[in-house]
Amino acid sequence: MFMSGKRVLVTGASGGIGRAISLALAAAGAELLLVGRHRERLEAVLAELAGGTHRVVTADIATAEGRAAILAACEGMLDLLVNNAGVNDFALFADQAPERLAQQLEINLVAPILLTRQLLPLIQRRRGQIINVGSAFGQIGYPGFCAYSAGKFGLRGFSQALGRELSGSGVIVSYLAPRATHTEMNCAEVTAMNRELGTATDTPEAVAEALMQLVHRPRPELLMGRPERFFARVNAFLPGLVDRALYRQLPVIRRHALAAVQGRG
Ligand SMILES: NC(=O)c1ccc[n+]([C@@H]2O[C@H](COP(=O)([O-])OP(=O)(O)OC[C@H]3O[C@@H](n4cnc5c(N)ncnc54)[C@H](OP(=O)(O)O)[C@@H]3O)[C@@H](O)[C@H]2O)c1
């Protein structure tokens, strides 16, 4: 098993994608540290894992205490850090409370950067790998997801800059961008919008498979989905074309975003 004896930390391990990633890594022989804020949810994933050397770490990555608890649990050794924990809040920008905007940036961008800073010496010692889980919205700013897009654009920039800074050091930094995926992160309104717009949606297992490809053959970036890769390129070189395409989708996005806000009360 190619991950035998490797210590791996997965944040957001109790969520849809985190669980699938953890199962795949455990099946490859890795020794896992599962991080999330709710112990019961982590223990449910722990009970499903192959092998017996895995542990849960109940911690909020957005707090200094949480990150200190994670560092302590690593016991000086880490081969792979998967920054996967994330939140999103589907709403038009003007409808979002400032605290919710700040929270998304804290959890999706600031916390993974600070956690990486704290764990980097351990990863350097093992010439390990960091995989940051971004999103297709880290390349394509999408209406209804302003703060989420901002965080994921930032995470991609961080991954690229750190990867370049560490080139030649033996540490690899990778950015994995899933497209829409069936998990609890997407509220009913996002699911309904994706259906109406014909947006392709992956399973968490497909994301885990992509992550395992990055572990097998490390490289700086993996964007999931052929249409999403194409849109990302068009957005980089001819953003006006994407502006027009999204302008046509805007009434549908607005309707579902308003329903999401009303649903939350
Ligand atoms: N689902 C999609 O459509 C999609 C698409 C592209 C990218 N992604 C990205 O994939 C990653 C995983 O998302 P998912 O779909 O699996 O979401 P999910 O099912 O909602 O899981 C999110 C995970 O993050 C944890 N988490 C949230 N805030 C945390 C915090 N402050 N400290 C520690 N853990 C925290 C949650 O556990 P607790 O709540 O118990 O802490 C949970 O384990 C995210 O980075 C997301 O942006 C998702």
CSV table of C-alpha atoms and ligand atoms in Angstrom, one decimal:
chain,number,residue,atom,x,y,z
A,1,MET,CA,0.0,0.0,0.0
A,2,PHE,CA,1.7,3.1,-1.2
A,3,MET,CA,0.7,5.3,1.8
A,4,SER,CA,1.8,2.8,4.4
A,5,GLY,CA,3.3,4.5,7.4
A,6,LYS,CA,2.4,8.0,6.1
A,7,ARG,CA,0.8,10.4,8.6
A,8,VAL,CA,-2.0,12.4,7.0
A,9,LEU,CA,-4.2,15.2,8.4
A,10,VAL,CA,-7.5,15.9,6.8
A,11,THR,CA,-9.5,19.0,7.9
A,12,GLY,CA,-13.2,18.8,7.4
A,13,ALA,CA,-13.0,15.0,7.5
A,14,SER,CA,-16.6,14.6,8.7
A,15,GLY,CA,-18.0,16.3,5.6
A,16,GLY,CA,-19.0,14.7,2.3
A,17,ILE,CA,-15.7,15.2,0.5
A,18,GLY,CA,-13.5,14.9,3.7
A,19,ARG,CA,-15.1,11.5,4.5
A,20,ALA,CA,-14.5,10.2,0.9
A,21,ILE,CA,-10.9,11.4,1.0
A,22,SER,CA,-10.3,9.8,4.4
A,23,LEU,CA,-11.7,6.5,3.2
A,24,ALA,CA,-9.5,6.5,0.1
A,25,LEU,CA,-6.3,7.5,2.0
A,26,ALA,CA,-7.0,4.9,4.8
A,27,ALA,CA,-7.5,2.2,2.1
A,28,ALA,CA,-4.0,3.2,0.7
A,29,GLY,CA,-2.5,2.5,4.2
A,30,ALA,CA,-2.2,6.0,5.6
A,31,GLU,CA,-2.5,6.8,9.3
A,32,LEU,CA,-5.1,9.5,9.6
A,33,LEU,CA,-5.8,12.5,11.8
A,34,LEU,CA,-9.4,13.5,11.2
A,35,VAL,CA,-10.2,17.1,12.0
A,36,GLY,CA,-13.6,18.8,12.5
A,37,ARG,CA,-15.6,20.6,15.1
A,38,HIS,CA,-18.0,17.8,16.0
A,39,ARG,CA,-16.6,14.7,17.7
A,40,GLU,CA,-19.6,12.4,16.9
A,41,ARG,CA,-19.4,13.1,13.2
A,42,LEU,CA,-15.7,12.4,13.2
A,43,GLU,CA,-16.1,9.2,15.1
A,44,ALA,CA,-18.7,8.0,12.6
A,45,VAL,CA,-16.1,8.4,9.8
A,46,LEU,CA,-13.4,6.8,12.0
A,47,ALA,CA,-15.6,3.7,12.5
A,48,GLU,CA,-15.7,3.3,8.7
A,49,LEU,CA,-11.9,3.5,8.1
A,50,ALA,CA,-9.7,0.6,7.2
A,51,GLY,CA,-6.7,0.0,9.5
A,52,GLY,CA,-6.6,0.8,13.2
A,53,THR,CA,-4.2,3.7,13.8
A,54,HIS,CA,-6.4,6.6,13.0
A,55,ARG,CA,-7.4,9.3,15.4
A,56,VAL,CA,-9.9,12.2,15.6
A,57,VAL,CA,-9.0,15.7,16.6
A,58,THR,CA,-11.9,17.9,17.6
A,59,ALA,CA,-10.8,21.4,16.7
A,60,ASP,CA,-12.0,24.6,15.1
A,61,ILE,CA,-9.4,25.6,12.5
A,62,ALA,CA,-10.4,29.2,12.7
A,63,THR,CA,-9.2,29.5,16.3
A,64,ALA,CA,-5.6,29.6,17.6
A,65,GLU,CA,-6.5,27.0,20.3
A,66,GLY,CA,-7.9,24.7,17.6
A,67,ARG,CA,-4.8,25.0,15.5
A,68,ALA,CA,-2.6,24.4,18.6
A,69,ALA,CA,-4.5,21.2,19.3
A,70,ILE,CA,-4.0,20.0,15.8
A,71,LEU,CA,-0.2,20.7,16.0
A,72,ALA,CA,0.0,18.8,19.3
A,73,ALA,CA,-1.9,15.8,17.8
A,74,CYS,CA,0.6,15.5,14.9
A,75,GLU,CA,3.4,14.7,17.5
A,76,GLY,CA,6.1,16.2,15.3
A,77,MET,CA,5.3,14.2,12.2
A,78,LEU,CA,3.2,14.9,9.1
A,79,ASP,CA,3.6,13.7,5.5
A,80,LEU,CA,0.4,15.1,4.0
A,81,LEU,CA,-1.8,18.0,5.0
A,82,VAL,CA,-5.2,18.2,3.3
A,83,ASN,CA,-6.8,21.6,3.9
A,84,ASN,CA,-10.3,20.5,3.0
A,85,ALA,CA,-12.6,22.1,5.6
A,86,GLY,CA,-14.8,24.8,4.2
A,87,VAL,CA,-18.1,26.6,4.4
A,88,ASN,CA,-20.3,28.5,2.0
A,89,ASP,CA,-23.3,30.6,2.3
A,90,PHE,CA,-25.4,31.0,-0.9
A,91,ALA,CA,-26.8,34.5,-1.0
A,92,LEU,CA,-26.6,37.7,-3.0
A,93,PHE,CA,-23.8,39.9,-1.6
A,94,ALA,CA,-26.1,42.6,-0.4
A,95,ASP,CA,-28.2,40.1,1.6
A,96,GLN,CA,-25.2,38.7,3.5
A,97,ALA,CA,-24.5,39.8,7.1
A,98,PRO,CA,-21.0,41.1,7.5
A,99,GLU,CA,-20.2,38.4,10.1
A,100,ARG,CA,-21.1,35.7,7.6
A,101,LEU,CA,-18.9,37.3,4.9
A,102,ALA,CA,-16.0,37.4,7.4
A,103,GLN,CA,-16.6,33.8,8.6
A,104,GLN,CA,-16.3,32.5,5.1
A,105,LEU,CA,-13.0,34.2,4.5
A,106,GLU,CA,-11.7,33.1,8.0
A,107,ILE,CA,-12.6,29.4,7.5
A,108,ASN,CA,-11.9,29.1,3.8
A,109,LEU,CA,-8.8,31.2,3.5
A,110,VAL,CA,-7.2,32.6,6.7
A,111,ALA,CA,-7.4,29.4,8.7
A,112,PRO,CA,-5.8,27.1,6.1
A,113,ILE,CA,-3.0,29.6,5.6
A,114,LEU,CA,-2.3,29.8,9.3
A,115,LEU,CA,-2.6,26.1,9.8
A,116,THR,CA,-0.2,25.5,7.0
A,117,ARG,CA,2.3,28.0,8.6
A,118,GLN,CA,2.1,26.1,11.8
A,119,LEU,CA,2.5,22.6,10.3
A,120,LEU,CA,5.0,23.5,7.6
A,121,PRO,CA,8.2,22.6,9.7
A,122,LEU,CA,6.8,19.1,10.2
A,123,ILE,CA,6.0,18.6,6.5
A,124,GLN,CA,9.4,20.0,5.5
A,125,ARG,CA,11.1,17.4,7.8
A,126,ARG,CA,9.3,14.6,5.9
A,127,ARG,CA,9.5,16.3,2.4
A,128,GLY,CA,5.8,15.9,2.4
A,129,GLN,CA,2.8,17.4,0.5
A,130,ILE,CA,0.1,20.0,1.1
A,131,ILE,CA,-3.1,19.7,-0.8
A,132,ASN,CA,-5.5,22.7,-0.6
A,133,VAL,CA,-9.1,22.0,-1.7
A,134,GLY,CA,-10.4,24.9,-3.6
A,135,SER,CA,-13.3,25.1,-6.0
A,136,ALA,CA,-14.2,25.9,-9.6
A,137,PHE,CA,-15.3,29.2,-8.1
A,138,GLY,CA,-11.6,29.8,-7.3
A,139,GLN,CA,-11.1,30.5,-11.0
A,140,ILE,CA,-14.6,31.8,-12.0
A,141,GLY,CA,-16.1,34.5,-9.8
A,142,TYR,CA,-19.7,33.3,-9.5
A,143,PRO,CA,-22.8,35.5,-8.5
A,144,GLY,CA,-24.3,34.4,-5.2
A,145,PHE,CA,-20.9,33.2,-4.0
A,146,CYS,CA,-18.9,36.5,-3.7
A,147,ALA,CA,-17.1,35.8,-0.4
A,148,TYR,CA,-16.8,32.1,-1.2
A,149,SER,CA,-15.2,32.9,-4.6
A,150,ALA,CA,-12.9,35.5,-3.0
A,151,GLY,CA,-11.7,32.9,-0.4
A,152,LYS,CA,-11.1,30.2,-3.1
A,153,PHE,CA,-9.3,32.7,-5.4
A,154,GLY,CA,-7.1,33.5,-2.4
A,155,LEU,CA,-6.5,29.9,-1.6
A,156,ARG,CA,-5.4,29.2,-5.2
A,157,GLY,CA,-3.0,32.2,-5.1
A,158,PHE,CA,-1.6,31.1,-1.8
A,159,SER,CA,-1.0,27.5,-3.1
A,160,GLN,CA,0.7,28.8,-6.2
A,161,ALA,CA,2.9,31.3,-4.3
A,162,LEU,CA,3.9,28.8,-1.6
A,163,GLY,CA,4.5,26.0,-4.2
A,164,ARG,CA,6.9,28.3,-6.0
A,165,GLU,CA,8.6,29.4,-2.8
A,166,LEU,CA,9.2,25.8,-1.8
A,167,SER,CA,10.2,24.5,-5.3
A,168,GLY,CA,13.4,22.4,-5.0
A,169,SER,CA,12.8,21.9,-1.2
A,170,GLY,CA,11.1,18.5,-1.7
A,171,VAL,CA,7.7,19.8,-0.3
A,172,ILE,CA,5.0,19.8,-2.9
A,173,VAL,CA,2.0,22.2,-2.8
A,174,SER,CA,-1.1,21.2,-4.8
A,175,TYR,CA,-4.4,22.9,-5.4
A,176,LEU,CA,-7.4,20.7,-6.1
A,177,ALA,CA,-10.5,22.4,-7.5
A,178,PRO,CA,-13.6,20.3,-7.4
A,179,ARG,CA,-16.7,21.4,-9.3
A,180,ALA,CA,-20.2,21.1,-7.9
A,181,THR,CA,-20.3,18.0,-5.7
A,182,HIS,CA,-23.2,16.2,-3.9
A,183,THR,CA,-22.6,17.1,-0.2
A,184,GLU,CA,-24.4,18.8,2.6
A,185,MET,CA,-22.5,22.0,1.8
A,186,ASN,CA,-25.0,22.7,-0.9
A,187,CYS,CA,-28.4,23.8,0.4
A,188,ALA,CA,-31.6,22.7,-1.4
A,189,GLU,CA,-31.6,26.0,-3.4
A,190,VAL,CA,-28.1,25.4,-4.8
A,191,THR,CA,-29.1,21.9,-5.8
A,192,ALA,CA,-32.3,23.2,-7.5
A,193,MET,CA,-30.3,26.0,-9.2
A,194,ASN,CA,-27.7,23.5,-10.5
A,195,ARG,CA,-30.5,21.3,-11.8
A,196,GLU,CA,-32.2,24.2,-13.6
A,197,LEU,CA,-28.9,25.4,-15.1
A,198,GLY,CA,-27.8,21.9,-16.1
A,199,THR,CA,-24.6,22.2,-13.9
A,200,ALA,CA,-22.8,18.8,-13.7
A,201,THR,CA,-22.4,17.5,-10.2
A,202,ASP,CA,-19.8,15.0,-9.0
A,203,THR,CA,-19.9,12.5,-6.2
A,204,PRO,CA,-17.5,13.0,-3.3
A,205,GLU,CA,-15.8,9.7,-4.3
A,206,ALA,CA,-14.9,11.3,-7.7
A,207,VAL,CA,-13.2,14.2,-5.8
A,208,ALA,CA,-11.4,11.6,-3.6
A,209,GLU,CA,-10.2,9.8,-6.7
A,210,ALA,CA,-8.8,13.1,-8.1
A,211,LEU,CA,-7.0,13.8,-4.8
A,212,MET,CA,-5.5,10.3,-4.9
A,213,GLN,CA,-4.1,11.2,-8.4
A,214,LEU,CA,-2.5,14.2,-6.9
A,215,VAL,CA,-0.9,12.1,-4.2
A,216,HIS,CA,0.3,9.5,-6.7
A,217,ARG,CA,1.6,12.0,-9.2
A,218,PRO,CA,2.1,15.4,-7.4
A,219,ARG,CA,1.6,18.5,-9.5
A,220,PRO,CA,0.6,22.1,-8.7
A,221,GLU,CA,-3.0,22.1,-9.8
A,222,LEU,CA,-5.9,19.8,-10.7
A,223,LEU,CA,-9.2,21.3,-11.9
A,224,MET,CA,-12.0,18.9,-12.1
A,225,GLY,CA,-14.5,18.8,-15.1
A,226,ARG,CA,-13.7,19.5,-18.7
A,227,PRO,CA,-16.3,22.3,-19.2
A,228,GLU,CA,-15.1,23.9,-15.9
A,229,ARG,CA,-11.5,23.8,-17.1
A,230,PHE,CA,-12.6,25.3,-20.4
A,231,PHE,CA,-14.5,28.1,-18.7
A,232,ALA,CA,-11.6,28.8,-16.4
A,233,ARG,CA,-9.4,29.4,-19.5
A,234,VAL,CA,-11.9,31.5,-21.2
A,235,ASN,CA,-12.4,33.5,-18.0
A,236,ALA,CA,-8.6,34.1,-17.8
A,237,PHE,CA,-8.2,35.3,-21.4
A,238,LEU,CA,-11.6,36.5,-22.5
A,239,PRO,CA,-13.6,37.3,-19.3
A,240,GLY,CA,-16.2,39.3,-21.2
A,241,LEU,CA,-17.5,36.1,-22.8
A,242,VAL,CA,-18.0,34.6,-19.3
A,243,ASP,CA,-19.6,37.9,-18.1
A,244,ARG,CA,-22.2,37.6,-20.9
A,245,ALA,CA,-22.9,33.9,-20.2
A,246,LEU,CA,-23.4,34.5,-16.5
A,247,TYR,CA,-25.5,37.6,-17.2
A,248,ARG,CA,-27.9,35.3,-19.0
A,249,GLN,CA,-28.0,33.0,-15.9
A,250,LEU,CA,-28.4,35.8,-13.5
A,251,PRO,CA,-32.2,35.8,-13.2
A,252,VAL,CA,-32.1,32.1,-12.2
A,253,ILE,CA,-29.2,32.6,-9.8
A,254,ARG,CA,-30.9,35.6,-8.2
A,255,ARG,CA,-34.2,33.7,-7.8
A,256,HIS,CA,-32.6,30.7,-6.0
A,257,ALA,CA,-30.3,33.0,-3.9
A,258,LEU,CA,-33.3,34.9,-2.7
A,259,ALA,CA,-35.1,31.7,-1.9
A,260,ALA,CA,-32.1,30.5,0.1
A,261,VAL,CA,-32.0,33.7,2.2
A,262,GLN,CA,-35.8,33.5,2.8
A,263,GLY,CA,-35.5,29.8,3.7
A,264,ARG,CA,-32.9,30.6,6.4
A,265,GLY,CA,-35.4,33.1,7.9
B,1,LIG,N1,-19.7,20.5,-2.2
B,1,LIG,C1,-19.3,21.2,-3.3
B,1,LIG,O1,-20.1,21.4,-4.2
B,1,LIG,C2,-17.9,21.7,-3.4
B,1,LIG,C3,-17.5,22.1,-4.7
B,1,LIG,C4,-16.2,22.6,-4.8
B,1,LIG,C5,-15.4,22.6,-3.7
B,1,LIG,N2,-15.8,22.2,-2.5
B,1,LIG,C6,-14.9,22.3,-1.3
B,1,LIG,O2,-14.7,21.0,-0.8
B,1,LIG,C7,-14.4,21.1,0.6
B,1,LIG,C8,-15.3,20.1,1.4
B,1,LIG,O3,-16.6,20.5,1.2
B,1,LIG,P1,-17.8,19.5,1.4
B,1,LIG,O4,-18.7,19.7,0.2
B,1,LIG,O5,-17.4,18.2,1.8
B,1,LIG,O6,-18.6,20.2,2.6
B,1,LIG,P2,-19.3,19.7,3.9
B,1,LIG,O7,-19.9,18.3,3.6
B,1,LIG,O8,-20.2,20.8,4.4
B,1,LIG,O9,-18.1,19.5,4.9
B,1,LIG,C9,-17.4,20.6,5.5
B,1,LIG,C10,-16.5,20.0,6.5
B,1,LIG,O10,-15.7,21.1,7.0
B,1,LIG,C11,-15.7,21.1,8.5
B,1,LIG,N3,-15.6,22.4,9.0
B,1,LIG,C12,-16.3,23.5,8.7
B,1,LIG,N4,-15.8,24.6,9.4
B,1,LIG,C13,-14.8,24.1,10.2
B,1,LIG,C14,-13.9,24.7,11.1
B,1,LIG,N5,-14.0,26.0,11.4
B,1,LIG,N6,-13.0,24.0,11.7
B,1,LIG,C15,-12.9,22.6,11.4
B,1,LIG,N7,-13.7,22.0,10.5
B,1,LIG,C16,-14.6,22.7,9.9
B,1,LIG,C17,-17.1,20.4,8.8
B,1,LIG,O11,-17.2,19.8,10.0
B,1,LIG,P3,-17.8,20.5,11.3
B,1,LIG,O12,-19.0,21.4,10.9
B,1,LIG,O13,-18.2,19.4,12.2
B,1,LIG,O14,-16.7,21.4,11.9
B,1,LIG,C18,-17.1,19.4,7.7
B,1,LIG,O15,-16.4,18.3,8.1
B,1,LIG,C19,-14.6,22.6,1.0
B,1,LIG,O16,-13.4,23.3,1.0
B,1,LIG,C20,-15.4,23.1,-0.2
B,1,LIG,O17,-15.3,24.5,-0.4
B,1,LIG,C21,-17.1,21.7,-2.3
